CSV table of C-alpha atoms in Angstrom, one decimal:
chain,number,residue,atom,x,y,z
A,1,MET,CA,61.4,39.2,11.1
A,2,LYS,CA,62.8,35.9,12.4
A,3,ALA,CA,59.8,35.7,14.6
A,4,LEU,CA,57.3,36.2,11.8
A,5,LYS,CA,59.0,33.6,9.9
A,6,VAL,CA,58.7,31.1,12.5
A,7,ILE,CA,54.9,31.9,13.0
A,8,ALA,CA,54.3,31.7,9.3
A,9,THR,CA,55.9,28.3,9.1
A,10,THR,CA,54.0,27.0,12.1
A,11,ILE,CA,50.6,28.0,10.6
A,12,VAL,CA,51.6,26.3,7.3
A,13,SER,CA,52.7,23.1,9.0
A,14,VAL,CA,49.5,23.1,11.0
A,15,ALA,CA,47.3,23.5,7.9
A,16,LEU,CA,49.4,20.8,6.0
A,17,LEU,CA,48.8,18.3,9.0
A,18,GLY,CA,45.2,18.9,9.1
A,19,SER,CA,44.7,18.3,5.4
A,20,THR,CA,46.8,15.2,5.6
A,21,VAL,CA,45.1,13.4,8.5
A,22,LEU,CA,41.6,14.4,7.2
A,23,ALA,CA,42.2,13.2,3.7
A,24,ALA,CA,43.5,9.8,5.4
A,25,ALA,CA,40.3,9.4,7.4
A,26,PRO,CA,38.0,6.9,5.8
A,27,SER,CA,34.7,8.1,4.4
A,28,PRO,CA,31.6,7.0,6.2
A,29,THR,CA,29.8,4.3,4.5
A,30,VAL,CA,26.2,4.9,3.0
A,31,LYS,CA,24.0,3.0,5.7
A,32,GLY,CA,20.6,1.2,4.4
A,33,ALA,CA,21.9,1.1,0.7
A,34,VAL,CA,20.4,-1.8,-1.2
A,35,LYS,CA,22.4,-3.2,-4.2
A,36,ILE,CA,21.6,-6.4,-6.4
A,37,LYS,CA,24.6,-8.6,-6.4
A,38,SER,CA,23.2,-11.1,-9.0
A,39,ALA,CA,20.1,-12.1,-10.9
A,40,LYS,CA,19.7,-15.2,-12.7
A,41,THR,CA,16.6,-16.7,-14.3
A,42,ALA,CA,15.7,-20.5,-13.8
A,43,SER,CA,17.2,-21.0,-17.1
A,44,GLY,CA,20.4,-19.7,-16.1
A,45,LYS,CA,20.5,-16.2,-18.1
A,46,ASP,CA,22.1,-13.5,-16.0
A,47,ILE,CA,19.7,-10.5,-16.0
A,48,THR,CA,21.3,-8.5,-13.6
A,49,ALA,CA,22.1,-5.7,-15.8
A,50,ASN,CA,18.4,-5.3,-16.7
A,51,LEU,CA,17.2,-4.9,-13.3
A,52,VAL,CA,16.7,-1.3,-12.1
A,53,ILE,CA,16.6,-0.6,-8.4
A,54,THR,CA,14.8,2.5,-7.3
A,55,PRO,CA,14.9,3.6,-3.5
A,56,MET,CA,11.9,5.2,-2.1
A,57,SER,CA,13.6,8.5,-1.8
A,58,GLU,CA,14.0,8.5,-5.7
A,59,MET,CA,10.3,7.9,-6.2
A,60,GLY,CA,9.6,11.4,-7.5
A,61,SER,CA,12.6,11.3,-10.0
A,62,THR,CA,12.2,8.0,-11.7
A,63,PRO,CA,11.5,8.2,-15.4
A,64,TYR,CA,9.3,5.1,-15.2
A,65,ALA,CA,5.7,5.7,-14.3
A,66,GLU,CA,5.3,2.1,-13.2
A,67,VAL,CA,8.1,2.2,-10.8
A,68,LYS,CA,6.4,5.4,-9.1
A,69,ALA,CA,3.0,3.6,-8.9
A,70,TYR,CA,4.8,0.6,-7.2
A,71,LEU,CA,6.8,2.6,-4.7
A,72,GLN,CA,3.6,4.7,-4.0
A,73,SER,CA,1.6,1.6,-3.5
A,74,ALA,CA,4.4,0.6,-1.0
A,75,SER,CA,4.3,3.8,0.7
A,76,ASP,CA,0.7,3.6,1.2
A,77,ASP,CA,0.8,0.1,2.7
A,78,PHE,CA,3.4,1.0,5.2
A,79,LYS,CA,1.4,4.2,6.1
A,80,ALA,CA,-1.6,2.0,6.7
A,81,ALA,CA,0.5,-0.2,8.8
A,82,SER,CA,1.9,2.8,10.9
A,83,ASP,CA,5.2,1.9,9.6
A,84,LYS,CA,5.2,-1.5,11.3
A,85,PRO,CA,5.9,-4.4,9.1
A,86,ALA,CA,3.9,-6.7,11.4
A,87,ASN,CA,0.8,-4.8,10.5
A,88,LEU,CA,1.2,-5.3,6.7
A,89,LYS,CA,-1.3,-7.3,4.9
A,90,GLY,CA,0.0,-10.5,4.1
A,91,THR,CA,-1.7,-14.2,3.7
A,92,ASP,CA,-3.2,-12.8,6.9
A,93,GLY,CA,-1.8,-10.7,9.6
A,94,ALA,CA,-1.3,-13.2,12.0
A,95,THR,CA,0.6,-15.4,9.5
A,96,LEU,CA,3.1,-12.5,8.6
A,97,GLU,CA,3.8,-11.5,12.2
A,98,ALA,CA,4.6,-15.1,13.2
A,99,LYS,CA,6.8,-15.4,10.0
A,100,LEU,CA,8.7,-12.1,11.2
A,101,LYS,CA,8.9,-13.5,14.7
A,102,SER,CA,10.6,-16.7,13.5
A,103,LEU,CA,13.1,-14.7,11.3
A,104,SER,CA,14.1,-12.1,13.7
A,105,GLY,CA,14.1,-14.2,16.9
A,106,MET,CA,11.9,-11.6,18.6
A,107,ASP,CA,9.0,-12.2,20.7
A,108,ASP,CA,7.7,-8.7,20.2
A,109,VAL,CA,8.1,-7.3,16.5
A,110,SER,CA,6.1,-4.3,17.0
A,111,ASN,CA,9.1,-2.1,16.8
A,112,LEU,CA,10.7,-3.7,13.9
A,113,LYS,CA,11.1,-1.2,11.2
A,114,ALA,CA,12.3,-1.1,7.5
A,115,THR,CA,15.6,0.2,7.0
A,116,GLU,CA,15.0,0.6,3.1
A,117,ILE,CA,12.2,0.4,0.7
A,118,VAL,CA,12.8,-0.1,-3.0
A,119,ASP,CA,11.5,-1.2,-6.2
A,120,VAL,CA,13.0,-3.6,-8.6
A,121,SER,CA,11.9,-3.6,-12.2
A,122,TYR,CA,13.0,-5.6,-15.2
A,123,VAL,CA,13.8,-3.1,-18.1
A,124,GLU,CA,14.4,-3.7,-21.8
A,125,ASN,CA,14.7,-1.2,-24.4
A,126,GLY,CA,13.8,1.6,-21.9
A,127,LYS,CA,10.5,-0.1,-21.0
A,128,VAL,CA,9.5,-1.9,-17.8
A,129,VAL,CA,8.3,-5.2,-18.8
A,130,ALA,CA,7.5,-8.6,-17.1
A,131,LEU,CA,10.2,-11.0,-15.9
A,132,PRO,CA,10.9,-13.7,-18.5
A,133,GLU,CA,10.7,-16.4,-16.0
A,134,GLU,CA,11.3,-17.1,-12.4
A,135,THR,CA,14.4,-15.3,-11.2
A,136,THR,CA,16.7,-15.9,-8.2
A,137,ILE,CA,17.9,-12.5,-7.1
A,138,GLU,CA,20.7,-12.0,-4.5
A,139,PHE,CA,20.7,-8.5,-2.8
A,140,GLU,CA,23.3,-6.9,-0.7
A,141,CYS,CA,22.2,-4.7,2.2
A,142,ALA,CA,24.6,-4.2,5.3
A,143,ASP,CA,21.8,-3.2,7.5
A,144,ALA,CA,19.1,-5.6,6.9
A,145,ASN,CA,18.8,-9.5,7.1
A,146,ILE,CA,14.9,-9.9,6.3
A,147,VAL,CA,13.5,-9.1,3.1
A,148,LEU,CA,9.6,-8.4,2.5
A,149,HIS,CA,8.2,-8.7,-1.1
A,150,GLN,CA,4.9,-7.0,-2.1
A,151,VAL,CA,3.7,-9.9,-4.3
A,152,LYS,CA,0.6,-7.7,-5.1
A,153,ALA,CA,-0.7,-4.6,-4.0
A,154,GLY,CA,-1.6,-4.9,-0.4
A,155,ALA,CA,0.0,-8.2,0.2
A,156,TRP,CA,3.3,-9.0,1.4
A,157,THR,CA,5.4,-12.1,2.2
A,158,ALA,CA,8.7,-12.5,4.3
A,159,GLU,CA,11.7,-13.9,3.0
A,160,GLY,CA,14.4,-15.4,5.3
A,161,SER,CA,17.3,-14.1,3.7
A,162,LEU,CA,18.6,-11.6,1.1
A,163,THR,CA,18.4,-14.2,-1.6
A,164,THR,CA,15.0,-14.9,-2.8
A,165,LYS,CA,13.2,-16.4,-6.0
A,166,VAL,CA,10.4,-14.3,-7.6
A,167,THR,CA,8.1,-14.6,-10.7
A,168,THR,CA,7.1,-10.9,-10.6
A,169,LEU,CA,8.9,-7.9,-9.6
A,170,SER,CA,7.6,-5.1,-7.2
A,171,PRO,CA,8.8,-3.2,-4.2
A,172,PHE,CA,10.8,-4.9,-1.5
A,173,ALA,CA,11.1,-3.7,1.9
A,174,PHE,CA,14.5,-4.7,3.9
A,175,LEU,CA,14.2,-5.1,7.8
A,176,SER,CA,16.9,-5.4,10.3
A,177,ALA,CA,16.5,-7.6,13.5
A,178,LYS,CA,20.1,-6.7,14.7
A,179,ALA,CA,20.7,-4.3,17.4
A,180,SER,CA,21.8,-0.8,16.1
A,181,LYS,CA,24.8,0.7,17.4
A,182,SER,CA,23.0,3.5,19.3
A,183,ASP,CA,21.3,0.5,21.4
A,184,ASP,CA,24.6,-0.8,22.4
A,185,LYS,CA,25.3,0.4,25.8
A,186,SER,CA,28.4,-1.8,26.4
A,187,GLY,CA,30.9,0.5,24.9
A,188,SER,CA,32.5,3.1,27.1
A,189,ASP,CA,32.4,6.7,26.3
A,190,ASP,CA,36.0,7.2,26.8
A,191,GLY,CA,36.7,9.0,23.5
A,192,GLN,CA,37.6,5.7,21.5
A,193,LYS,CA,35.0,6.3,18.7
A,194,SER,CA,35.4,5.5,15.0
A,195,PRO,CA,37.6,7.9,13.2
A,196,GLN,CA,35.2,7.6,10.4
A,197,THR,CA,32.9,10.3,12.2
A,198,GLY,CA,35.8,12.7,11.9
A,199,GLU,CA,35.2,14.0,15.5
A,200,TYR,CA,38.4,12.5,16.8
A,201,VAL,CA,40.2,13.2,13.7
A,202,THR,CA,39.6,16.9,14.4
A,203,LYS,CA,40.8,16.4,17.9
A,204,ALA,CA,44.0,15.0,16.8
A,205,VAL,CA,44.6,17.8,14.3
A,206,LEU,CA,44.0,20.4,17.2
A,207,ALA,CA,46.4,18.5,19.3
A,208,GLY,CA,49.0,18.6,16.6
A,209,ALA,CA,48.3,22.4,16.1
A,210,VAL,CA,48.9,23.0,19.9
A,211,ILE,CA,52.4,21.2,19.9
A,212,LEU,CA,53.5,23.1,16.7
A,213,ALA,CA,52.3,26.4,18.1
A,214,ALA,CA,54.1,25.6,21.3
A,215,ALA,CA,57.2,24.7,19.4
A,216,GLY,CA,57.0,27.8,17.2
A,217,ILE,CA,56.5,30.0,20.5
A,218,VAL,CA,59.6,28.4,21.9
A,219,CYS,CA,61.7,29.3,18.7
A,220,VAL,CA,60.5,33.0,19.0
A,221,VAL,CA,61.6,33.2,22.6
A,222,ARG,CA,65.0,31.6,21.7
A,223,ALA,CA,65.6,33.9,18.9
A,224,LYS,CA,64.8,36.9,21.0
A,225,LYS,CA,67.3,35.8,23.6
A,226,SER,CA,70.0,35.2,21.1
A,227,SER,CA,69.4,38.8,19.6
A,228,ALA,CA,69.4,40.1,23.1
A,229,ASN,CA,72.8,38.4,23.7
């Protein structure tokens, strides 16, 4: 009976340890998410609350027909450009490519990809309407540092930062000129990975389970010896 109690206690302890460690692990951040930090008109009016941002992934579920049409237009443009921003139509292809090279610091921007494509619309009383005046929008996007704005269907311009002035709203594409973590070969594969993935958190839990299980076995053996004596 003592042995069974020790084993049961060990199992419960392992379960509690696992739940505690996993609960303490931070949740992975959502990559590529775009947010509007602020939006102010030229006269100083804050219209942040009136702007609706819709990512391409939600095109099919948006309640606004205009937003769906805008995103479909952006999708068609990127498909026509084979998903290469440098091939998108701008003032002319060469001008847009030169601007992307300047902003990214890359000599070859053929592999530059959009991390996110969204539509931004001004909504009043449940309807998409035109901007009241020129507006400065400050975006937040951890995975991008170049913004493309579709000024009209089939025409895109490149912005040098996540803060841009616009007179009309339509789709925006967010590009990253930064090296991705998967491209970083400098780190060693010695198990020192972020606990956000949960991989090494799980290993820590298993290690704790082994230790507790071993301790339980020792207790059982000692209990048997004591009863034998």
